[in-house]
Coordinates of C-alpha atoms in Angstrom, one line a residue:
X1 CA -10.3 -4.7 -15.2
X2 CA -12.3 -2.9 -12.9
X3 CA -14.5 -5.5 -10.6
X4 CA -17.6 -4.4 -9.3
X5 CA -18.3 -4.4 -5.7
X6 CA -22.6 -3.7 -4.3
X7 CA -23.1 -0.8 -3.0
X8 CA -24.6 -0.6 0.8
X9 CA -25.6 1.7 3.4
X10 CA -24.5 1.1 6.8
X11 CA -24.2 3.0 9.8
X12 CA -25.1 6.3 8.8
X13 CA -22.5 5.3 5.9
X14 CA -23.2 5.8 2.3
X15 CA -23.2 3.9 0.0
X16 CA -19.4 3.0 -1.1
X17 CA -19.3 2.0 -4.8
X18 CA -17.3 0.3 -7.7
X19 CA -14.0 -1.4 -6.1
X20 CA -11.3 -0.3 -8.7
X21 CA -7.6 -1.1 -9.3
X22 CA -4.5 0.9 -8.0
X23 CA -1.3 1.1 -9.5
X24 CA 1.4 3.1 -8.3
X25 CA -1.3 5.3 -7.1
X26 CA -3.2 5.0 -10.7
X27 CA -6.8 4.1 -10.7
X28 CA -8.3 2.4 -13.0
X29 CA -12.0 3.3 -13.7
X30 CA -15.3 5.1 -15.3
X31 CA -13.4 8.8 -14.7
X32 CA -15.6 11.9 -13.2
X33 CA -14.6 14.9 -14.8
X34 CA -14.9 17.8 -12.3
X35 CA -16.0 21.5 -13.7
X36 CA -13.5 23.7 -13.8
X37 CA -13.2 26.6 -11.7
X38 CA -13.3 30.0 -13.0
X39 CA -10.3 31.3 -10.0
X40 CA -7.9 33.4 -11.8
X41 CA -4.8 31.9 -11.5
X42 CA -1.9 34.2 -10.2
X43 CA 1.1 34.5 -11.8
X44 CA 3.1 31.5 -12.6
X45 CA 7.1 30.3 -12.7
X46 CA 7.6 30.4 -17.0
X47 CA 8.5 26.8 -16.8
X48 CA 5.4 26.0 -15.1
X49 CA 3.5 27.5 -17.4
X50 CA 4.9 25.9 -20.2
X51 CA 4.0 22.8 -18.6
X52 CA 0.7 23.5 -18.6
X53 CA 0.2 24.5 -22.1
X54 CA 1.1 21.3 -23.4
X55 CA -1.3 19.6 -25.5
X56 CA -1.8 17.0 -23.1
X57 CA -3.7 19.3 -20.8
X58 CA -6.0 21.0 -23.2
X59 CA -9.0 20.2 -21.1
X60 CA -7.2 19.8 -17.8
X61 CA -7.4 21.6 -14.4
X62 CA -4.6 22.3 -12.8
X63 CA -3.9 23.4 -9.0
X64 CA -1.0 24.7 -7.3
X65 CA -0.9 25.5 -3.4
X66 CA 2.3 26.4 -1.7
X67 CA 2.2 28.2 1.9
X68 CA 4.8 28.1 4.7
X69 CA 3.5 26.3 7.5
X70 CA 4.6 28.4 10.2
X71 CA 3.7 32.0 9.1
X72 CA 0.4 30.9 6.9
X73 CA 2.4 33.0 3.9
X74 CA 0.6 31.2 0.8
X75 CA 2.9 31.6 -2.4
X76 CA 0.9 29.6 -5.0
X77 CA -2.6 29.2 -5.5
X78 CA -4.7 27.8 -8.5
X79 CA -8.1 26.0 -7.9
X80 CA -6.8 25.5 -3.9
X81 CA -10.6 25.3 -2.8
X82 CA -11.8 22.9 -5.4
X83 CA -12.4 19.4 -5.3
X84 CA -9.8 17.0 -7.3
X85 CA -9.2 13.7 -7.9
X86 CA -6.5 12.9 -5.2
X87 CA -5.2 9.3 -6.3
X88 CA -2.9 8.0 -3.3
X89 CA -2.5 11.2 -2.2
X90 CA -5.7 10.3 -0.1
X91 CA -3.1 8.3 1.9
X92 CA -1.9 11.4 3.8
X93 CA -5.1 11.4 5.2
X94 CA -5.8 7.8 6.2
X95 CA -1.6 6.8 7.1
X96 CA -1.4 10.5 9.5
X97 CA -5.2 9.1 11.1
X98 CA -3.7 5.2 11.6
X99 CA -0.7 6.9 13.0
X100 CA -1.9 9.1 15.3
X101 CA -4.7 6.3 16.3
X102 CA -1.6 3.8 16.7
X103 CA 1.4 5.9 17.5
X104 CA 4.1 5.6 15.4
X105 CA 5.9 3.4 17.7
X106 CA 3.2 1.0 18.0
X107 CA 4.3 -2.6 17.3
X108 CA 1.5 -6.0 16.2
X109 CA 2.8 -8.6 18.4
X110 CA 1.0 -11.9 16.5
X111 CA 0.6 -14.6 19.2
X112 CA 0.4 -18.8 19.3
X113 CA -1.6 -20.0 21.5
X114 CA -1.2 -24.0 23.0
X115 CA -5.1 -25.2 23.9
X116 CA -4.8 -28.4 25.8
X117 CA -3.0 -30.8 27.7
X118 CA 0.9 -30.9 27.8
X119 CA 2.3 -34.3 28.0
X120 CA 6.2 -34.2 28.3
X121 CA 6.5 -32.6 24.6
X122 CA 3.2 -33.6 23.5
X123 CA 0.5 -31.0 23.3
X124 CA -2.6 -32.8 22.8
X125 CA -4.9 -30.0 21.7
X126 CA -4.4 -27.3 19.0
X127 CA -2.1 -24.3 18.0
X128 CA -3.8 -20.8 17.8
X129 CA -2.2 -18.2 15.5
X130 CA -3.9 -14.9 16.6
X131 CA -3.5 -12.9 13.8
X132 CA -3.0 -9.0 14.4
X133 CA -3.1 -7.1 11.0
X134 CA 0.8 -7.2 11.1
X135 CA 1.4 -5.7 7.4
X136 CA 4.0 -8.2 6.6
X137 CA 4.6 -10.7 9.4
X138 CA 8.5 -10.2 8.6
X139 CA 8.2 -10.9 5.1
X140 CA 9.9 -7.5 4.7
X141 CA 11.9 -7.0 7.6
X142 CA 16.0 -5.8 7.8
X143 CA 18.1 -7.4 10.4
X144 CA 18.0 -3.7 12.1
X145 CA 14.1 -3.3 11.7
X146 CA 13.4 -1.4 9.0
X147 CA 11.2 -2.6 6.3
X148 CA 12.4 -2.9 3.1
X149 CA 10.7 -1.5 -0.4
X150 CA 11.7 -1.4 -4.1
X151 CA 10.9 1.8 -6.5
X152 CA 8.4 -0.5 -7.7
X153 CA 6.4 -2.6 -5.4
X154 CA 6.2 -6.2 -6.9
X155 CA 1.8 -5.6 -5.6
X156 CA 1.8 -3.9 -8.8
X157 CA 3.6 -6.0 -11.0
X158 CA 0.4 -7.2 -13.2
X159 CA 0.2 -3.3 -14.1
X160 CA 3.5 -1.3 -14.0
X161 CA 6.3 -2.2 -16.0
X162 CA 10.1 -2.8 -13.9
X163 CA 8.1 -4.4 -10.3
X164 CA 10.7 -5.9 -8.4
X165 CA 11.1 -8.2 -5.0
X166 CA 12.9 -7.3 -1.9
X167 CA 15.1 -10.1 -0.8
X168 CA 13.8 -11.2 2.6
X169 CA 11.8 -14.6 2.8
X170 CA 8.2 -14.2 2.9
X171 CA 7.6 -16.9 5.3
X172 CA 10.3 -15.4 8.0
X173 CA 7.4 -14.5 10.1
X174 CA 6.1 -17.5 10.4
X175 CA 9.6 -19.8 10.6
X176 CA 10.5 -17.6 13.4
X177 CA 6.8 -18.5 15.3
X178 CA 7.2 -21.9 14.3
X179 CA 10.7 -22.3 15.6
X180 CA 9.2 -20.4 19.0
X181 CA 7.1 -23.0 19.6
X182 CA 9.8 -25.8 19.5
X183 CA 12.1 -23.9 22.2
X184 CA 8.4 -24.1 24.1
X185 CA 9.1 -27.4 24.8
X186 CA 7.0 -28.8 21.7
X187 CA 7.0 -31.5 19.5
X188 CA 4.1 -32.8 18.4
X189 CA 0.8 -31.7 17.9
X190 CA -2.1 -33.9 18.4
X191 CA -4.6 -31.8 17.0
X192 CA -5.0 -29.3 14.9
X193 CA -3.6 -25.8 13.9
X194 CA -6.3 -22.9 14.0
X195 CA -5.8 -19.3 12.4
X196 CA -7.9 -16.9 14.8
X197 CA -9.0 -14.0 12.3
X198 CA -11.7 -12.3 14.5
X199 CA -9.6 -9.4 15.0
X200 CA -12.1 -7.9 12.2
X201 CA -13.9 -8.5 8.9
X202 CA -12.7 -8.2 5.7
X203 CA -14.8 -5.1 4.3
X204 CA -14.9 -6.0 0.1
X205 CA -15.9 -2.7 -0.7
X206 CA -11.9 -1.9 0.4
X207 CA -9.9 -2.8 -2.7
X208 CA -7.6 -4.9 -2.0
X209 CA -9.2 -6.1 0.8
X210 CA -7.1 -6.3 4.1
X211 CA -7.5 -9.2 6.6
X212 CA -6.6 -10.0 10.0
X213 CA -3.5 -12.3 8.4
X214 CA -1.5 -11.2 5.8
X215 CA 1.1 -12.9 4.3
X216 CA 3.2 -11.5 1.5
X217 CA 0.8 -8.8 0.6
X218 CA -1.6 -12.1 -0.1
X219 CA 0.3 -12.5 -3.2
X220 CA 2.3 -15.2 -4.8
X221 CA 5.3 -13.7 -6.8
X222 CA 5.9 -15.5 -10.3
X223 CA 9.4 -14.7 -11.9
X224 CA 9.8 -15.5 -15.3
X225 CA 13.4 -15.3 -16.4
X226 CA 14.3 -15.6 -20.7
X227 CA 15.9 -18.8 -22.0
X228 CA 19.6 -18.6 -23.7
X229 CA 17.8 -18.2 -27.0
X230 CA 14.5 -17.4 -29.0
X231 CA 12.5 -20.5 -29.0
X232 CA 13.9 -21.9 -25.5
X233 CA 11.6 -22.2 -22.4
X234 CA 11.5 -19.4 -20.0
X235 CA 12.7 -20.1 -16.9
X236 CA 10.5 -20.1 -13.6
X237 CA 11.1 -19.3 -9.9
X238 CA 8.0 -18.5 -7.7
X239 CA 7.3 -17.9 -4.0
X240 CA 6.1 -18.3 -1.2
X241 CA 6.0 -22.0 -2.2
X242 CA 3.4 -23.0 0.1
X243 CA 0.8 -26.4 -0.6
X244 CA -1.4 -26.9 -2.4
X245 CA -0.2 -24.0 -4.8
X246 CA 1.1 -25.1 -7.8
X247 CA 2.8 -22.9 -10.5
X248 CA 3.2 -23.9 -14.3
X249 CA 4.5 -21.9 -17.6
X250 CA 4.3 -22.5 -21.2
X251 CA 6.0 -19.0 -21.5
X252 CA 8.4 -19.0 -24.4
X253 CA 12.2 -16.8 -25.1
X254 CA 11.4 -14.8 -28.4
X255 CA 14.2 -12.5 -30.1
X256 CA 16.0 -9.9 -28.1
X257 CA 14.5 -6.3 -28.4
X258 CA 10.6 -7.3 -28.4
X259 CA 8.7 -6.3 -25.4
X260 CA 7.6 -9.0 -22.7
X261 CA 4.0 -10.0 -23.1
X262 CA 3.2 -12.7 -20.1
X263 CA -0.6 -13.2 -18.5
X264 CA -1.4 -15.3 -15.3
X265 CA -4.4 -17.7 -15.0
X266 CA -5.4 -19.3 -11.7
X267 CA -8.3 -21.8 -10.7
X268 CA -11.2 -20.6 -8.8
X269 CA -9.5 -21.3 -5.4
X270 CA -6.1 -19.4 -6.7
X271 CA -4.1 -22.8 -6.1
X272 CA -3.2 -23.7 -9.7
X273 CA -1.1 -20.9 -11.5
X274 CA -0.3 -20.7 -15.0
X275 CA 1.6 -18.7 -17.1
X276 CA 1.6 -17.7 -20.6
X277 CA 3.0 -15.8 -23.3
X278 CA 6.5 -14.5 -24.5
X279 CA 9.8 -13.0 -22.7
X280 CA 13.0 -11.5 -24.7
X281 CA 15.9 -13.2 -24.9
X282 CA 18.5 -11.4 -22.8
X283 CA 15.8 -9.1 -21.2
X284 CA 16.0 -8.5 -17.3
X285 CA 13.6 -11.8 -15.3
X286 CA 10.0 -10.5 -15.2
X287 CA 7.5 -10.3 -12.2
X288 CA 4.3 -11.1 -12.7
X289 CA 1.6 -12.1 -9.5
X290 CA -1.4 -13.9 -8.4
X291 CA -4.0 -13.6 -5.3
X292 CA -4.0 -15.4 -2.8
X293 CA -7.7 -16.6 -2.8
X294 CA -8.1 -17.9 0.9
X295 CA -5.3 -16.5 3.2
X296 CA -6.5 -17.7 6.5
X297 CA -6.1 -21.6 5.2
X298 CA -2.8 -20.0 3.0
X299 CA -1.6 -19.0 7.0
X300 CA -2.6 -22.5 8.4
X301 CA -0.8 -24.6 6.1
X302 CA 2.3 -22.3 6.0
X303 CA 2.2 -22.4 9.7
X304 CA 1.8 -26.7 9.8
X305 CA 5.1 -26.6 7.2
X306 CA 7.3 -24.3 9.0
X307 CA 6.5 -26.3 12.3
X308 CA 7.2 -29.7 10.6
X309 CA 10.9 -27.4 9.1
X310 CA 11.6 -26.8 12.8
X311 CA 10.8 -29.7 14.1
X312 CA 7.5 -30.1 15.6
X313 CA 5.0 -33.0 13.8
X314 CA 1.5 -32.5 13.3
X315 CA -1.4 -34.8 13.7
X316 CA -3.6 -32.7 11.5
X317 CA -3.4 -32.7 7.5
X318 CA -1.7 -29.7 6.2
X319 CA -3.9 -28.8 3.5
X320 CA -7.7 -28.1 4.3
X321 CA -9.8 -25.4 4.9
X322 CA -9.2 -23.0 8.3
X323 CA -11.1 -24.9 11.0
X324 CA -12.6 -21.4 12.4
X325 CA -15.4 -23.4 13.9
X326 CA -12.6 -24.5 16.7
X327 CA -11.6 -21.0 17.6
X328 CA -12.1 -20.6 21.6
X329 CA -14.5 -17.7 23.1
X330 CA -10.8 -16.3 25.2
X331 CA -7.6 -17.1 25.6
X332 CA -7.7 -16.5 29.3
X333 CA -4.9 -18.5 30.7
X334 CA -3.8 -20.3 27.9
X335 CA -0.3 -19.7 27.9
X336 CA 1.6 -18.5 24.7
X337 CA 4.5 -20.7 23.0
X338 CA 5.4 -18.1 20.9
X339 CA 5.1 -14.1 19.4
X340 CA 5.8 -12.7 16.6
X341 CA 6.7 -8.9 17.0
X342 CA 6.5 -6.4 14.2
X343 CA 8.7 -3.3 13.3
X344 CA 7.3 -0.1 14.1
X345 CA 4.4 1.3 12.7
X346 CA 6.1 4.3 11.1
X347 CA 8.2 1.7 9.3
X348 CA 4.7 0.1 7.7
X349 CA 4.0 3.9 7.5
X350 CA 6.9 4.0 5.3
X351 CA 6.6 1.7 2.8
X352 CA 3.1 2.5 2.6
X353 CA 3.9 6.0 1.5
X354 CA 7.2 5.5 -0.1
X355 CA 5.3 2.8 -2.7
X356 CA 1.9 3.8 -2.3
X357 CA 1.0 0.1 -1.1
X358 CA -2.8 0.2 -1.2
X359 CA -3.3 -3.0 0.7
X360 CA -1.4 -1.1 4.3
X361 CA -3.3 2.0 3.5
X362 CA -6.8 0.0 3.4
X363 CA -5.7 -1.9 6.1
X364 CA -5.6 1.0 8.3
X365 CA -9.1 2.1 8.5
X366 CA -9.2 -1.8 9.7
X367 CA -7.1 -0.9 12.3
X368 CA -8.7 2.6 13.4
X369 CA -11.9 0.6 13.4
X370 CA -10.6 -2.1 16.0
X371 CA -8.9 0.5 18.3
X372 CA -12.7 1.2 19.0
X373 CA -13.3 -2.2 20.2
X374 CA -15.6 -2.6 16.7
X375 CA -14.7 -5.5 14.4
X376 CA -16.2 -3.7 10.7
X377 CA -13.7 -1.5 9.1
X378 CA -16.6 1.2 8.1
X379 CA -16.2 1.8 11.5
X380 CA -12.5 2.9 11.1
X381 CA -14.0 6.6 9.4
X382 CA -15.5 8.1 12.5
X383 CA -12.4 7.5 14.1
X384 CA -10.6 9.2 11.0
X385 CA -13.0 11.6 11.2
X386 CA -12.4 12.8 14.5
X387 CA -8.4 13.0 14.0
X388 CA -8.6 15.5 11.0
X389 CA -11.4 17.2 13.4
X390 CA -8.2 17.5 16.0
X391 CA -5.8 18.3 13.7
X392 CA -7.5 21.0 12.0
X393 CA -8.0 20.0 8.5
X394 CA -11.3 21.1 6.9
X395 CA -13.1 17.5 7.0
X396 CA -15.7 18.8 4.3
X397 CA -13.3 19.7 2.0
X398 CA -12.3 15.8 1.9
X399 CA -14.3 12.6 0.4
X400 CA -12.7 9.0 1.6
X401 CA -14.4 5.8 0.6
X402 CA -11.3 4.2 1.3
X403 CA -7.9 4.5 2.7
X404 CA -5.8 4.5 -0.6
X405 CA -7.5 6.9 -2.8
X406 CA -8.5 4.6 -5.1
X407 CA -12.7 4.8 -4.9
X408 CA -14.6 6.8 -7.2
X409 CA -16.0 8.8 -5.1
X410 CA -12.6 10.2 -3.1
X411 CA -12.0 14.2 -3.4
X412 CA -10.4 16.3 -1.9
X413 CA -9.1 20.1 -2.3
X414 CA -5.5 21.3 -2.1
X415 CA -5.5 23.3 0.9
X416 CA -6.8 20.4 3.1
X417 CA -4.0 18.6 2.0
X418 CA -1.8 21.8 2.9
X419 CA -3.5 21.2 5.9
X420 CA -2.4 17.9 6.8
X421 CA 0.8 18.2 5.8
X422 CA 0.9 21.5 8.2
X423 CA -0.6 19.3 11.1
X424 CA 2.6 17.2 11.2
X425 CA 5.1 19.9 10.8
X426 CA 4.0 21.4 14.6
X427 CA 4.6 17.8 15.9
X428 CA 7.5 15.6 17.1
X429 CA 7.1 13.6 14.3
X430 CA 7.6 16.3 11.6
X431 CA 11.1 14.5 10.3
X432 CA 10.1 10.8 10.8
X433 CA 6.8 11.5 8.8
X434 CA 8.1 13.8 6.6
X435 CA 11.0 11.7 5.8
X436 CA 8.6 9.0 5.0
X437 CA 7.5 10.0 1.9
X438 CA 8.6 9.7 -1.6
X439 CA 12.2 11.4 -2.3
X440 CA 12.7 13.3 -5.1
X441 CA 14.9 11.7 -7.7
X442 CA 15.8 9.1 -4.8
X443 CA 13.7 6.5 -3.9
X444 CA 9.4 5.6 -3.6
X445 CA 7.5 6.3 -6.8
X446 CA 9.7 9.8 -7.4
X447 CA 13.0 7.6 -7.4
X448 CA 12.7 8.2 -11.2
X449 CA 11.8 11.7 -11.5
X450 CA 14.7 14.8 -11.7
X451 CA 17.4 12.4 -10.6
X452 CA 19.9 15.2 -11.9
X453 CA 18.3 18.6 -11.3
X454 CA 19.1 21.2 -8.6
X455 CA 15.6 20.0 -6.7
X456 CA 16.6 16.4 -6.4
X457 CA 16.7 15.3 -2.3
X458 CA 14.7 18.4 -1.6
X459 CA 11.2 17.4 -2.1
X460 CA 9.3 15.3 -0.3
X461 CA 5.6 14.4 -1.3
X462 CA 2.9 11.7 -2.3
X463 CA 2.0 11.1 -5.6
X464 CA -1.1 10.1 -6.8
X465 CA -2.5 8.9 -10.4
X466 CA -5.9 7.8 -11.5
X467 CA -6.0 6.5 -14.6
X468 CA -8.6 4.4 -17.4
X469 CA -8.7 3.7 -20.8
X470 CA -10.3 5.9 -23.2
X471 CA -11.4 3.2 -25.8
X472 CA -13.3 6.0 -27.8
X473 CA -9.5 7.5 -29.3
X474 CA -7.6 4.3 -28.3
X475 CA -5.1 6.4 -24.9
X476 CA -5.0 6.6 -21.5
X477 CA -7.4 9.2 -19.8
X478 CA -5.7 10.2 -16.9
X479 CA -8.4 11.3 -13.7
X480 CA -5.5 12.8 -11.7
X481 CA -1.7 13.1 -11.5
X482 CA -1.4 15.1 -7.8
X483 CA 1.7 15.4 -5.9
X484 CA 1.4 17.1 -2.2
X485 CA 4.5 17.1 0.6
X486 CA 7.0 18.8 1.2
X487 CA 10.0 21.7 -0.5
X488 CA 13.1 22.4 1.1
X489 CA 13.5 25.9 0.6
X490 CA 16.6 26.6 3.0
X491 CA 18.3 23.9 5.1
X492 CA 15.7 23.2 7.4
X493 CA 13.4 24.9 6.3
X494 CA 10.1 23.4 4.6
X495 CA 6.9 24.3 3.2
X496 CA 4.2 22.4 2.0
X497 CA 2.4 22.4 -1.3
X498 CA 0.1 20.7 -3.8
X499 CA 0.5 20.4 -7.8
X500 CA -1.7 17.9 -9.5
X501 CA -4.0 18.3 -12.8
X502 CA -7.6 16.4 -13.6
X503 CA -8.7 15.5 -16.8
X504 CA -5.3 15.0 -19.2
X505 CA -5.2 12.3 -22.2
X506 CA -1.8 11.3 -22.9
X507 CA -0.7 10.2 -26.0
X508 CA -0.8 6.9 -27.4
X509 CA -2.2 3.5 -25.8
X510 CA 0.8 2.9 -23.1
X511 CA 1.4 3.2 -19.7
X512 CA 4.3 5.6 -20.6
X513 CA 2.2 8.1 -21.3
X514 CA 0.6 8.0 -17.8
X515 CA 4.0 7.8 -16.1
X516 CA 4.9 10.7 -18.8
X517 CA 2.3 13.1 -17.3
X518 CA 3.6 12.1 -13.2
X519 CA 7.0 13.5 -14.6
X520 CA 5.5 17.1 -15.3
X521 CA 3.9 17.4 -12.2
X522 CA 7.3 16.0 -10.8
X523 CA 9.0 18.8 -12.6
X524 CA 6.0 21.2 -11.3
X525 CA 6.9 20.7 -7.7
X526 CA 11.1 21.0 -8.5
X527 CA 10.3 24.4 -10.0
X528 CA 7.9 25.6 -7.3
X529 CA 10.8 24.2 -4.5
X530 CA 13.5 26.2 -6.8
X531 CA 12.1 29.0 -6.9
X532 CA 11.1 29.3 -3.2
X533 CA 15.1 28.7 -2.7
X534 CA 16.0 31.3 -5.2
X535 CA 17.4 28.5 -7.8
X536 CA 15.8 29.5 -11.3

């Protein structure tokens, strides 16, 4: 489960090592244990404490940090100078650094280009998609331009029970380019259509690897829905339904009650899908998903499709490999028959916090990288680097490998999280980025923590779990469960804070247990905001 990427230096870089699996901010891999710190810890809320003693943290290390960001008053603090495990709350650091690199208004605009000669509404020549690291190419946009998310991001369906899909197409980006170029006078192509992905290179030591074209999170989703009784078929939807993929199921409706247990099989190229196993009769649909293998020839033949939908014919065969060979050296004059542009990037900013979608979070050290004029995504930390320079956060006291938290090697302490967290808070943006993380008890990956108690609505943070498998006593070993934002503490009125532990086993060989542990530290950061408002 955890694939192996080689290690290299580059750059003054070192080395970056084993590529690991994410999962609502829970890493899957060999766990380092960190020593714990001998710090007395100060005094602590009772419920807190209680918390803590559970048997579940015997040979944990916890830290606390609260402080108030505009008088420096520090409340809490336990272990607040020692490196942790941060899990995806590593994506404060790499989201604030594409932010600020980008601006928070900053909007991909995704050009065709038409290379050739125009004949009435003939071109002969080729189409150019130039593809500009849009996140999701409208796959997830509103009709007023927000981007839409579900409490559990259907990128991690293969790992976290209850992924669902947003109901916008996946292909809308590219209808709406396709239908562009009709209204341009075309008709038919005589030639071929061209992805242009040069915008940078996809880095394989970032897991999941961005690229310069993305289209539904380069992910088919597979939906299995139960037959009207045990023994019946299940029933199969799937999208985007692009050629040449091609989805079959053998998956079979067994008696209400039993859990689902359904596993996905592709060919080498990612084309042919299979599914297998068993659903429960009467049991909500379930959402399983597969990797796109290729998505620059995925882009070209979605592109040829959605042309022929609006319209436009042509010449070229839809399914084939991207002919990259055909890209020109500039588009200098070339006019453009159509443009795709993108919601804001605090709304990508969003959903990359509010889910913890490791795929934007990687895909903005791309990003920093190419504001630089460079084309390799290692390139993307110095940039990085600089910003937490500028905004004051100790860059020693942090360890990135990546942008979503997710290497083995990423640390970080609690204060330079505090720090952060304080840098937006003396900014214009303080609401829009503070409002763009995880809810408690309302929406992201705290939709389904303290829904009822006094602190739900009041605090706003990032979670974070890494997580393996101890095989030795059969449970999860959880690396880290860290939460870091945001507490209310008087209309108004916020300060920032850290709670996370290192090193807890929970219970028992299921995921539960994991998501059992992210509810203490939930609860951890509702006590801390009720007692800085006086609510015991």
């Amino acid at each position: 489960m955890s694939p192996s990427v080689t290690p290299r230096t580059s750059r003054g870089r070192l080395a970056r090592p084993l590529g690991v699996l994410l999962a609502v901010g829970v890493v899957i891999t060999g766990l380092v244990q960190v020593a714990p710190s001998p710090t007395p810890a100060p005094a602590l809320d009772p419920r807190i404490a209680s918390i803590m003693r559970k048997p579940d943290y015997r040979y944990a290390r916890w830290g606390l940090l609260q402080r108030n960001p505009a008088t420096g008053k520090m409340t809490q603090s336990r272990n607040s100078d020692q490196f942790f495990i941060p899990g995806s709350t590593a994506k404060l650091f790499s989201v604030s650094g594409t932010w600020h690199t980008l601006d928070g208004d900053h909007r991909f605009i995704t050009p065709v280009h038409a290379v050739g000669q125009r004949r009435n509404t003939a071109l002969k020549g080729n189409l150019y998609l130039v593809a500009q690291g849009d996140l999701t190419l409208g796959g997830r946009t509103r009709k007023n331009g927000t981007v839409a998310f579900t409490t559990v991001d259907h990128t991690y369906a293969n790992d976290v029970p209850g992924a669902t899909l947003t109901p916008q197409d996946p292909l809308a980006g590219i209808d709406q380019l396709a239908r562009q170029v009709r209204h341009s006078g075309i008709r038919r192509v005589d030639g071929d259509v061209v992805i242009d992905a040069r915008l940078f290179r996809p880095d394989p030591v970032l897991v999941p690897t961005p690229t310069p074209l993305i289209v539904n999170d380069n992910v088919i989703d597979l939906l299995t829905s139960p037959g009207a009784e045990a023994g019946a078929p299940a029933g199969l939807d799937w999208r985007p339904k692009v050629a040449p993929y091609h989805v079959t199921s053998s998956v079979r409706t067994v008696a209400a009650g039993k859990p689902a247990d359904i596993s996905v099989s592709s060919s080498a190229d990612g084309t042919r899908i299979r599914l297998s196993g068993t659903i429960a009769a009467g049991s909500a649909p379930v959402l399983r998903v597969s990797a796109i293998k290729d998505p620059n020839a995925f882009g070209r033949t979605a592109l040829i499709e959605a042309l022929k939908r609006a319209g436009v014919e042509v010449r070229a065969k839809a399914i084939g490999p991207n002919p990259a060979r055909q890209l020109p050296k500039s588009y200098r004059g070339v006019p453009t028959v159509a443009r795709y542009t993108s919601p804001l990037y605090a709304e990508y900013a969003k959903l990359i916090l509010k889910v913890s979608h490791n795929l934007g979070a990687n895909l903005g050290i791309c990003l920093m990288a190419t504001s630089t004029g460079s084309t390799h995504c290692e390139d993307g930390f110095p940039v990085l680097a600089a910003f937490l320079d500028q905004a004051r956060v100790e860059r020693k006291a942090v360890q990135l490998a990546d942008g979503r938290g997710g290497n083995p090697a990423d640390r970080t302490t609690p204060r330079a999280l505090a720090q952060i967290l304080t840098y937006w808070q003396h900014t214009s943006e303080a609401q829009r980025f503070r409002t763009s993380l995880p809810v408690l008890g309302v929406d992201g990956t705290l939709a389904d923590s303290c829904r009822s108690c006094p602190s739900r609505g009041k605090v706003f943070a990032k979670t974070g779990t890494a997580a393996g498998g101890d095989a030795l006593n059969d449970r999860p070993a959880v690396g880290a469960e860290t939460a870091a934002g945001y507490l209310e503490t008087r209309r108004g009125r916020f300060e920032v804070f850290f709670a996370g532990v290192n090193g807890a086993s929970a219970p028992g060989a299921s995921v539960n247990g994991v998501l059992a542990i992210g509810n203490d530290v939930a609860d951890v950061a509702a006590y801390l905001q009720q007692q800085a408002s006086g609510h015991h």
